[in-house]
């Protein structure tokens, strides 16, 4: 049994009550043998998916692979979204929610740009922390965009769902807007997230050299001639907006050593969505750079617009295959405890919390790959 941080001593027994709440952890010798159920494999707490976009589930198989983020963005914008009936969007979100449940996921950090997925979240067996995402590169729109996001957050909260406001990405959100969002979340003790260094074009955009975002903004007929590139990496540009608050940096595909250190000094969490990186950019982060940060790495599936499945173990298996700096124990911790802490849910999920039902999964390792055998509770 792996409790989210380490293996429990051999012969430990988890006592579960009739409502699937964990009652206590005892040694086998103190319990009648015929009352113990044995499983072959590793028992872990339920998995935490720290980055998803449930509302994009209907875009599965519609976006071309390996085009890079600016082109991905263009394909997303030019999708005949209005052509998708609300019903189709809803059905796809429900199917995606069921898929995550079947894959042993118990809690999700989910991005929402509108309220399309709220109904699914209300009826879900999973716990959702919704990041209401806002963007707006032009600082003159800061107040309007912040208020727009806040109105969606209030709508979410009125449905008794949990969430915070979050900036989309540094290339799409002004520093002023990032700062006001960070301030709001800090005042309300809420976690936030940002898509970070997902593409090399982002770095070029901030260094002021020719890049595909400029072409995207030209295509969208958005004048960004006022934008002065700060001539440093995006992360170095915005990181001081966060002050010691729970922040999840998503992707980190093009982060360098200096970026990782700066973010680590701010206690940021690093969320990897490697299958989405392969889908869009056909490139993986340099996982070795995160060797010292095993306690702050977690996983996300991203959306079905950029992934073929919402299976967090498939993400973990990419790490196991592509680096030797993390042990199986490290990766199990990233799937459970780290994700829960990143979302500020460590009192509910990510470990064997007595009095709670954090989910229990049975996993195994076959051919160096983690596999879910079954959901126990
Ligand atoms: Zn995303």
Short mmCIF file of C-alpha atoms and ligand atoms in Angstrom, two decimals:
data_model
loop_
_atom_site.label_atom_id
_atom_site.label_comp_id
_atom_site.label_asym_id
_atom_site.label_seq_id
_atom_site.Cartn_x
_atom_site.Cartn_y
_atom_site.Cartn_z
CA UNK A 1 0.00 0.00 0.00
CA UNK A 2 1.28 3.41 -1.06
CA UNK A 3 -0.20 6.17 1.09
CA UNK A 4 0.49 9.10 -1.23
CA UNK A 5 4.02 9.69 0.05
CA UNK A 6 5.46 6.28 0.90
CA UNK A 7 4.76 2.56 1.16
CA UNK A 8 3.11 1.43 4.38
CA UNK A 9 4.84 -1.31 6.37
CA UNK A 10 4.09 -4.82 5.16
CA UNK A 11 1.01 -6.48 6.68
CA UNK A 12 -0.76 -3.12 7.05
CA UNK A 13 -4.53 -3.30 6.67
CA UNK A 14 -6.81 -0.44 5.70
CA UNK A 15 -10.11 -0.54 7.53
CA UNK A 16 -12.96 0.89 5.47
CA UNK A 17 -16.46 1.55 6.84
CA UNK A 18 -19.79 0.81 5.16
CA UNK A 19 -19.80 4.30 3.56
CA UNK A 20 -16.34 3.76 2.03
CA UNK A 21 -14.69 6.11 4.51
CA UNK A 22 -11.26 5.12 5.78
CA UNK A 23 -11.55 4.17 9.43
CA UNK A 24 -8.07 3.16 10.49
CA UNK A 25 -4.79 1.54 9.45
CA UNK A 26 -3.79 -1.49 11.52
CA UNK A 27 -1.41 -4.42 11.24
CA UNK A 28 -2.83 -7.65 9.85
CA UNK A 29 -2.03 -9.68 12.94
CA UNK A 30 -4.63 -7.79 14.97
CA UNK A 31 -7.47 -8.69 12.60
CA UNK A 32 -9.23 -11.97 11.88
CA UNK A 33 -7.87 -13.26 8.56
CA UNK A 34 -11.25 -14.03 7.03
CA UNK A 35 -12.21 -10.36 7.41
CA UNK A 36 -9.30 -9.17 5.28
CA UNK A 37 -9.61 -8.75 1.53
CA UNK A 38 -6.30 -9.28 -0.28
CA UNK A 39 -5.34 -7.59 -3.55
CA UNK A 40 -2.45 -8.40 -5.85
CA UNK A 41 -0.71 -5.12 -6.75
CA UNK A 42 -0.22 -1.67 -5.21
CA UNK A 43 -3.12 0.09 -3.50
CA UNK A 44 -2.95 3.88 -3.86
CA UNK A 45 -5.25 6.82 -3.04
CA UNK A 46 -7.39 8.02 -5.99
CA UNK A 47 -5.53 9.97 -8.68
CA UNK A 48 -5.60 13.76 -9.05
CA UNK A 49 -5.71 15.30 -12.53
CA UNK A 50 -4.47 18.86 -12.03
CA UNK A 51 -5.12 20.13 -15.55
CA UNK A 52 -8.07 19.44 -17.81
CA UNK A 53 -10.54 21.38 -19.99
CA UNK A 54 -13.79 19.42 -19.71
CA UNK A 55 -15.65 21.97 -21.84
CA UNK A 56 -13.48 21.14 -24.86
CA UNK A 57 -14.29 17.41 -24.85
CA UNK A 58 -16.45 17.66 -27.99
CA UNK A 59 -13.34 18.70 -29.96
CA UNK A 60 -11.84 15.20 -29.70
CA UNK A 61 -10.24 14.19 -33.03
CA UNK A 62 -10.97 17.56 -34.65
CA UNK A 63 -7.59 19.26 -34.20
CA UNK A 64 -4.63 18.31 -36.38
CA UNK A 65 -1.56 16.97 -34.53
CA UNK A 66 2.00 18.41 -34.41
CA UNK A 67 1.15 21.91 -35.65
CA UNK A 68 2.54 23.91 -32.71
CA UNK A 69 0.58 26.06 -30.27
CA UNK A 70 -0.05 29.17 -32.42
CA UNK A 71 -1.56 27.02 -35.19
CA UNK A 72 -3.43 24.94 -32.56
CA UNK A 73 -4.90 28.21 -31.24
CA UNK A 74 -5.88 29.20 -34.76
CA UNK A 75 -7.58 25.85 -35.34
CA UNK A 76 -9.44 26.21 -32.04
CA UNK A 77 -10.61 29.73 -32.87
CA UNK A 78 -11.70 28.83 -36.39
CA UNK A 79 -13.60 25.69 -35.27
CA UNK A 80 -17.26 26.04 -36.09
CA UNK A 81 -17.87 26.16 -32.32
CA UNK A 82 -21.24 27.82 -32.76
CA UNK A 83 -22.08 24.82 -34.94
CA UNK A 84 -21.77 22.52 -31.95
CA UNK A 85 -25.12 22.15 -30.27
CA UNK A 86 -25.16 22.61 -26.50
CA UNK A 87 -26.39 19.02 -26.34
CA UNK A 88 -23.28 17.68 -28.08
CA UNK A 89 -21.01 19.77 -25.79
CA UNK A 90 -22.86 18.42 -22.74
CA UNK A 91 -22.85 14.80 -23.88
CA UNK A 92 -19.10 14.95 -24.61
CA UNK A 93 -18.36 16.51 -21.22
CA UNK A 94 -20.37 13.80 -19.44
CA UNK A 95 -18.54 11.07 -21.38
CA UNK A 96 -15.18 12.66 -20.52
CA UNK A 97 -16.16 12.90 -16.85
CA UNK A 98 -17.12 9.19 -16.86
CA UNK A 99 -13.83 8.33 -18.59
CA UNK A 100 -11.83 10.08 -15.85
CA UNK A 101 -13.84 8.28 -13.16
CA UNK A 102 -13.18 4.90 -14.80
CA UNK A 103 -9.48 5.76 -14.97
CA UNK A 104 -9.24 6.13 -11.18
CA UNK A 105 -9.29 9.94 -11.08
CA UNK A 106 -11.08 11.41 -8.04
CA UNK A 107 -10.28 15.12 -8.25
CA UNK A 108 -9.68 17.48 -11.16
CA UNK A 109 -8.28 20.97 -11.63
CA UNK A 110 -10.39 22.00 -14.61
CA UNK A 111 -10.19 25.09 -16.79
CA UNK A 112 -13.43 26.83 -17.77
CA UNK A 113 -13.78 29.79 -20.11
CA UNK A 114 -17.55 29.74 -19.75
CA UNK A 115 -20.27 27.76 -18.00
CA UNK A 116 -20.61 24.93 -20.56
CA UNK A 117 -19.27 22.24 -18.22
CA UNK A 118 -20.88 23.40 -14.95
CA UNK A 119 -23.89 21.09 -15.19
CA UNK A 120 -21.64 18.06 -15.74
CA UNK A 121 -19.56 19.07 -12.74
CA UNK A 122 -22.67 19.42 -10.57
CA UNK A 123 -23.75 15.86 -11.36
CA UNK A 124 -20.27 14.32 -11.27
CA UNK A 125 -18.85 11.75 -8.86
CA UNK A 126 -15.52 13.58 -9.15
CA UNK A 127 -14.45 16.63 -7.17
CA UNK A 128 -13.75 19.62 -9.41
CA UNK A 129 -11.76 22.72 -8.64
CA UNK A 130 -12.60 25.00 -11.56
CA UNK A 131 -10.09 27.53 -12.78
CA UNK A 132 -12.15 30.24 -14.48
CA UNK A 133 -9.77 31.31 -17.18
CA UNK A 134 -9.44 34.85 -18.46
CA UNK A 135 -7.23 36.34 -21.11
CA UNK A 136 -6.58 39.73 -22.66
CA UNK A 137 -3.14 40.85 -23.77
CA UNK A 138 -3.96 44.54 -23.99
CA UNK A 139 -3.63 46.12 -20.51
CA UNK A 140 -6.44 48.58 -21.29
CA UNK A 141 -8.88 45.66 -21.03
CA UNK A 142 -7.66 44.55 -17.60
CA UNK A 143 -10.68 45.59 -15.52
CA UNK A 144 -13.23 44.43 -18.09
CA UNK A 145 -11.63 40.99 -18.47
CA UNK A 146 -11.19 40.54 -14.72
CA UNK A 147 -14.85 41.44 -14.14
CA UNK A 148 -15.88 39.03 -16.90
CA UNK A 149 -14.02 36.20 -15.14
CA UNK A 150 -15.35 37.17 -11.73
CA UNK A 151 -18.95 37.01 -13.01
CA UNK A 152 -18.36 33.44 -14.25
CA UNK A 153 -16.77 32.50 -10.90
CA UNK A 154 -19.81 33.87 -9.03
CA UNK A 155 -22.08 31.81 -11.30
CA UNK A 156 -20.00 28.71 -10.46
CA UNK A 157 -20.10 29.42 -6.74
CA UNK A 158 -23.87 29.94 -6.85
CA UNK A 159 -24.08 26.27 -7.96
CA UNK A 160 -22.06 25.24 -4.89
CA UNK A 161 -19.04 24.41 -7.04
CA UNK A 162 -15.50 25.42 -6.08
CA UNK A 163 -13.14 27.53 -8.12
CA UNK A 164 -10.80 30.45 -8.59
CA UNK A 165 -9.82 32.83 -11.39
CA UNK A 166 -6.79 32.02 -13.48
CA UNK A 167 -4.82 33.66 -16.29
CA UNK A 168 -4.58 31.69 -19.56
CA UNK A 169 -0.95 32.19 -20.59
CA UNK A 170 1.66 34.97 -20.57
CA UNK A 171 1.40 35.49 -24.34
CA UNK A 172 -2.37 36.04 -24.09
CA UNK A 173 -2.77 37.80 -20.73
CA UNK A 174 -1.31 41.17 -19.75
CA UNK A 175 0.96 41.43 -16.74
CA UNK A 176 -1.57 43.82 -15.20
CA UNK A 177 -4.36 41.24 -15.57
CA UNK A 178 -2.14 38.43 -14.22
CA UNK A 179 -1.36 40.61 -11.19
CA UNK A 180 -5.00 41.42 -10.45
CA UNK A 181 -5.97 37.73 -10.72
CA UNK A 182 -3.10 36.68 -8.44
CA UNK A 183 -4.11 39.33 -5.93
CA UNK A 184 -7.75 38.18 -5.89
CA UNK A 185 -6.81 34.50 -5.43
CA UNK A 186 -4.33 35.36 -2.70
CA UNK A 187 -6.90 37.39 -0.78
CA UNK A 188 -9.31 34.47 -1.01
CA UNK A 189 -6.68 31.74 -0.30
CA UNK A 190 -7.34 30.11 -3.67
CA UNK A 191 -4.92 28.23 -5.91
CA UNK A 192 -4.25 29.43 -9.44
CA UNK A 193 -2.67 28.04 -12.57
CA UNK A 194 -1.16 29.32 -15.82
CA UNK A 195 -0.11 27.64 -19.06
CA UNK A 196 3.66 28.10 -18.96
CA UNK A 197 6.28 27.82 -21.70
CA UNK A 198 4.31 25.33 -23.76
CA UNK A 199 5.96 26.41 -27.00
CA UNK A 200 9.25 27.90 -28.14
CA UNK A 201 7.23 30.61 -29.89
CA UNK A 202 6.30 31.96 -26.42
CA UNK A 203 9.99 32.41 -25.58
CA UNK A 204 10.61 34.12 -28.93
CA UNK A 205 7.59 36.40 -28.36
CA UNK A 206 9.09 37.61 -25.07
CA UNK A 207 12.62 37.87 -26.48
CA UNK A 208 11.25 40.05 -29.28
CA UNK A 209 12.37 37.85 -32.15
CA UNK A 210 10.19 36.73 -35.05
CA UNK A 211 7.51 34.34 -33.82
CA UNK A 212 4.26 32.66 -34.76
CA UNK A 213 2.20 34.47 -32.09
CA UNK A 214 2.80 37.73 -33.93
CA UNK A 215 1.45 35.96 -37.04
CA UNK A 216 -1.54 34.67 -35.04
CA UNK A 217 -2.34 38.16 -33.77
CA UNK A 218 -2.00 39.49 -37.35
CA UNK A 219 -4.41 36.79 -38.50
CA UNK A 220 -6.84 37.83 -35.75
CA UNK A 221 -6.33 41.46 -36.84
CA UNK A 222 -5.24 42.41 -33.33
CA UNK A 223 -2.82 45.27 -33.22
CA UNK A 224 -0.04 44.50 -30.75
CA UNK A 225 2.40 47.15 -31.98
CA UNK A 226 2.24 48.64 -28.45
CA UNK A 227 3.75 45.45 -26.98
CA UNK A 228 7.37 45.88 -25.94
CA UNK A 229 9.11 42.53 -25.60
CA UNK A 230 10.84 42.42 -22.20
CA UNK A 231 13.75 40.42 -23.68
CA UNK A 232 13.64 37.69 -21.03
CA UNK A 233 11.73 34.43 -20.78
CA UNK A 234 7.97 34.65 -20.20
CA UNK A 235 8.33 33.09 -16.76
CA UNK A 236 11.00 35.58 -15.72
CA UNK A 237 8.61 38.33 -16.89
CA UNK A 238 5.55 37.34 -14.83
CA UNK A 239 6.73 35.18 -11.93
CA UNK A 240 6.95 38.05 -9.44
CA UNK A 241 3.19 38.55 -9.83
CA UNK A 242 2.73 35.54 -7.55
CA UNK A 243 3.58 35.89 -3.90
CA UNK A 244 4.07 32.54 -2.18
CA UNK A 245 0.61 31.32 -3.18
CA UNK A 246 -0.38 27.90 -4.51
CA UNK A 247 0.41 28.24 -8.23
CA UNK A 248 0.42 25.49 -10.85
CA UNK A 249 2.62 26.03 -13.90
CA UNK A 250 1.20 23.85 -16.66
CA UNK A 251 3.39 22.21 -19.35
CA UNK A 252 6.90 23.70 -18.81
CA UNK A 253 8.03 22.14 -22.08
CA UNK A 254 10.49 24.92 -22.91
CA UNK A 255 11.52 25.95 -19.39
CA UNK A 256 15.25 26.11 -18.74
CA UNK A 257 17.20 25.58 -15.56
CA UNK A 258 16.96 29.24 -14.52
CA UNK A 259 13.18 29.29 -15.06
CA UNK A 260 12.69 26.11 -13.02
CA UNK A 261 14.77 27.50 -10.15
CA UNK A 262 12.91 30.83 -10.13
CA UNK A 263 9.55 29.03 -10.04
CA UNK A 264 10.75 26.61 -7.36
CA UNK A 265 11.81 29.57 -5.20
CA UNK A 266 8.18 30.76 -5.42
CA UNK A 267 6.91 27.31 -4.35
CA UNK A 268 5.20 26.73 -7.70
CA UNK A 269 3.93 23.31 -8.72
CA UNK A 270 4.99 21.90 -12.08
CA UNK A 271 2.18 20.12 -13.92
CA UNK A 272 3.15 17.92 -16.86
CA UNK A 273 0.72 17.00 -19.63
CA UNK A 274 3.19 15.09 -21.82
CA UNK A 275 0.67 13.49 -24.19
CA UNK A 276 -0.73 16.93 -25.02
CA UNK A 277 2.82 18.18 -25.63
CA UNK A 278 3.36 15.29 -28.03
CA UNK A 279 -0.02 15.97 -29.66
CA UNK A 280 0.56 19.68 -30.25
CA UNK A 281 4.31 20.31 -30.33
CA UNK A 282 5.69 16.75 -30.65
CA UNK A 283 8.15 17.68 -27.93
CA UNK A 284 8.55 16.73 -24.26
CA UNK A 285 9.83 18.83 -21.34
CA UNK A 286 13.35 18.10 -20.11
CA UNK A 287 12.14 16.10 -17.09
CA UNK A 288 15.69 15.87 -15.70
CA UNK A 289 15.53 19.59 -14.84
CA UNK A 290 12.89 18.77 -12.21
CA UNK A 291 14.94 16.18 -10.35
CA UNK A 292 15.17 18.30 -7.19
CA UNK A 293 11.45 19.05 -7.22
CA UNK A 294 9.81 15.64 -6.72
CA UNK A 295 7.44 17.12 -4.14
CA UNK A 296 6.05 19.75 -6.52
CA UNK A 297 5.57 17.79 -9.76
CA UNK A 298 2.05 16.67 -10.69
CA UNK A 299 0.18 15.54 -13.82
CA UNK A 300 -2.62 16.75 -16.04
CA UNK A 301 -4.35 15.21 -19.01
CA UNK A 302 -5.15 18.54 -20.69
CA UNK A 303 -8.26 18.36 -22.88
CA UNK A 304 -9.55 15.92 -25.47
CA UNK A 305 -8.83 18.66 -28.04
CA UNK A 306 -5.15 17.82 -27.53
CA UNK A 307 -5.18 14.28 -26.15
CA UNK A 308 -6.69 10.99 -27.27
CA UNK A 309 -7.73 10.00 -23.75
CA UNK A 310 -8.13 11.39 -20.22
CA UNK A 311 -5.96 8.82 -18.55
CA UNK A 312 -3.55 10.19 -15.96
CA UNK A 313 -1.55 6.94 -15.84
CA UNK A 314 -0.79 7.35 -19.56
CA UNK A 315 0.81 10.70 -18.66
CA UNK A 316 2.80 9.17 -15.81
CA UNK A 317 4.02 6.40 -18.10
CA UNK A 318 5.59 8.96 -20.46
CA UNK A 319 7.73 10.21 -17.56
CA UNK A 320 8.66 6.68 -16.51
CA UNK A 321 9.74 5.96 -20.08
CA UNK A 322 11.67 9.17 -20.73
CA UNK A 323 13.67 9.83 -17.59
CA UNK A 324 15.40 7.80 -14.91
CA UNK A 325 15.56 10.61 -12.34
CA UNK A 326 12.19 9.68 -10.80
CA UNK A 327 11.45 6.40 -9.06
CA UNK A 328 8.12 4.60 -9.26
CA UNK A 329 7.46 5.84 -5.72
CA UNK A 330 8.07 9.45 -6.84
CA UNK A 331 5.64 9.04 -9.74
CA UNK A 332 2.94 7.52 -7.51
CA UNK A 333 3.31 10.52 -5.20
CA UNK A 334 2.96 12.91 -8.18
CA UNK A 335 -0.27 11.12 -9.20
CA UNK A 336 -1.81 11.41 -5.75
CA UNK A 337 -0.48 13.57 -2.92
CA UNK A 338 1.31 16.22 -5.02
CA UNK A 339 -1.74 16.81 -7.21
CA UNK A 340 -3.96 17.17 -4.14
CA UNK A 341 -1.59 19.71 -2.55
CA UNK A 342 -1.31 21.65 -5.83
CA UNK A 343 -5.10 22.09 -5.79
CA UNK A 344 -5.17 22.78 -2.03
CA UNK A 345 -7.17 19.59 -1.52
CA UNK A 346 -4.76 17.69 0.71
CA UNK A 347 -7.36 17.46 3.47
CA UNK A 348 -9.71 15.53 1.13
CA UNK A 349 -7.59 13.66 -1.43
CA UNK A 350 -4.12 12.35 -2.23
CA UNK A 351 -3.46 10.19 0.83
CA UNK A 352 -5.18 7.75 3.19
CA UNK A 353 -7.10 10.40 5.14
CA UNK A 354 -8.99 8.83 8.01
CA UNK A 355 -12.67 9.75 8.12
CA UNK A 356 -12.67 10.57 4.39
CA UNK A 357 -13.04 8.67 1.11
CA UNK A 358 -10.05 9.73 -0.99
CA UNK A 359 -10.68 6.83 -3.44
CA UNK A 360 -8.62 3.65 -3.57
CA UNK A 361 -7.01 2.33 -6.75
CA UNK A 362 -5.28 -0.97 -7.38
CA UNK A 363 -2.35 -0.60 -9.78
CA UNK A 364 0.35 -2.82 -11.14
CA UNK A 365 3.52 -2.40 -13.16
CA UNK A 366 3.66 -4.43 -16.37
CA UNK A 367 6.49 -3.98 -18.90
CA UNK A 368 7.67 -0.87 -17.00
CA UNK A 369 4.24 0.71 -17.32
CA UNK A 370 1.74 1.56 -14.61
CA UNK A 371 -1.64 -0.02 -15.18
CA UNK A 372 -4.92 0.44 -13.31
CA UNK A 373 -6.22 -2.98 -12.34
CA UNK A 374 -9.37 -1.71 -10.68
CA UNK A 375 -10.96 1.02 -8.62
CA UNK A 376 -11.47 -0.50 -5.18
CA UNK A 377 -13.65 2.37 -3.88
ZN1 LIG B 1 -4.56 23.57 -21.00
#
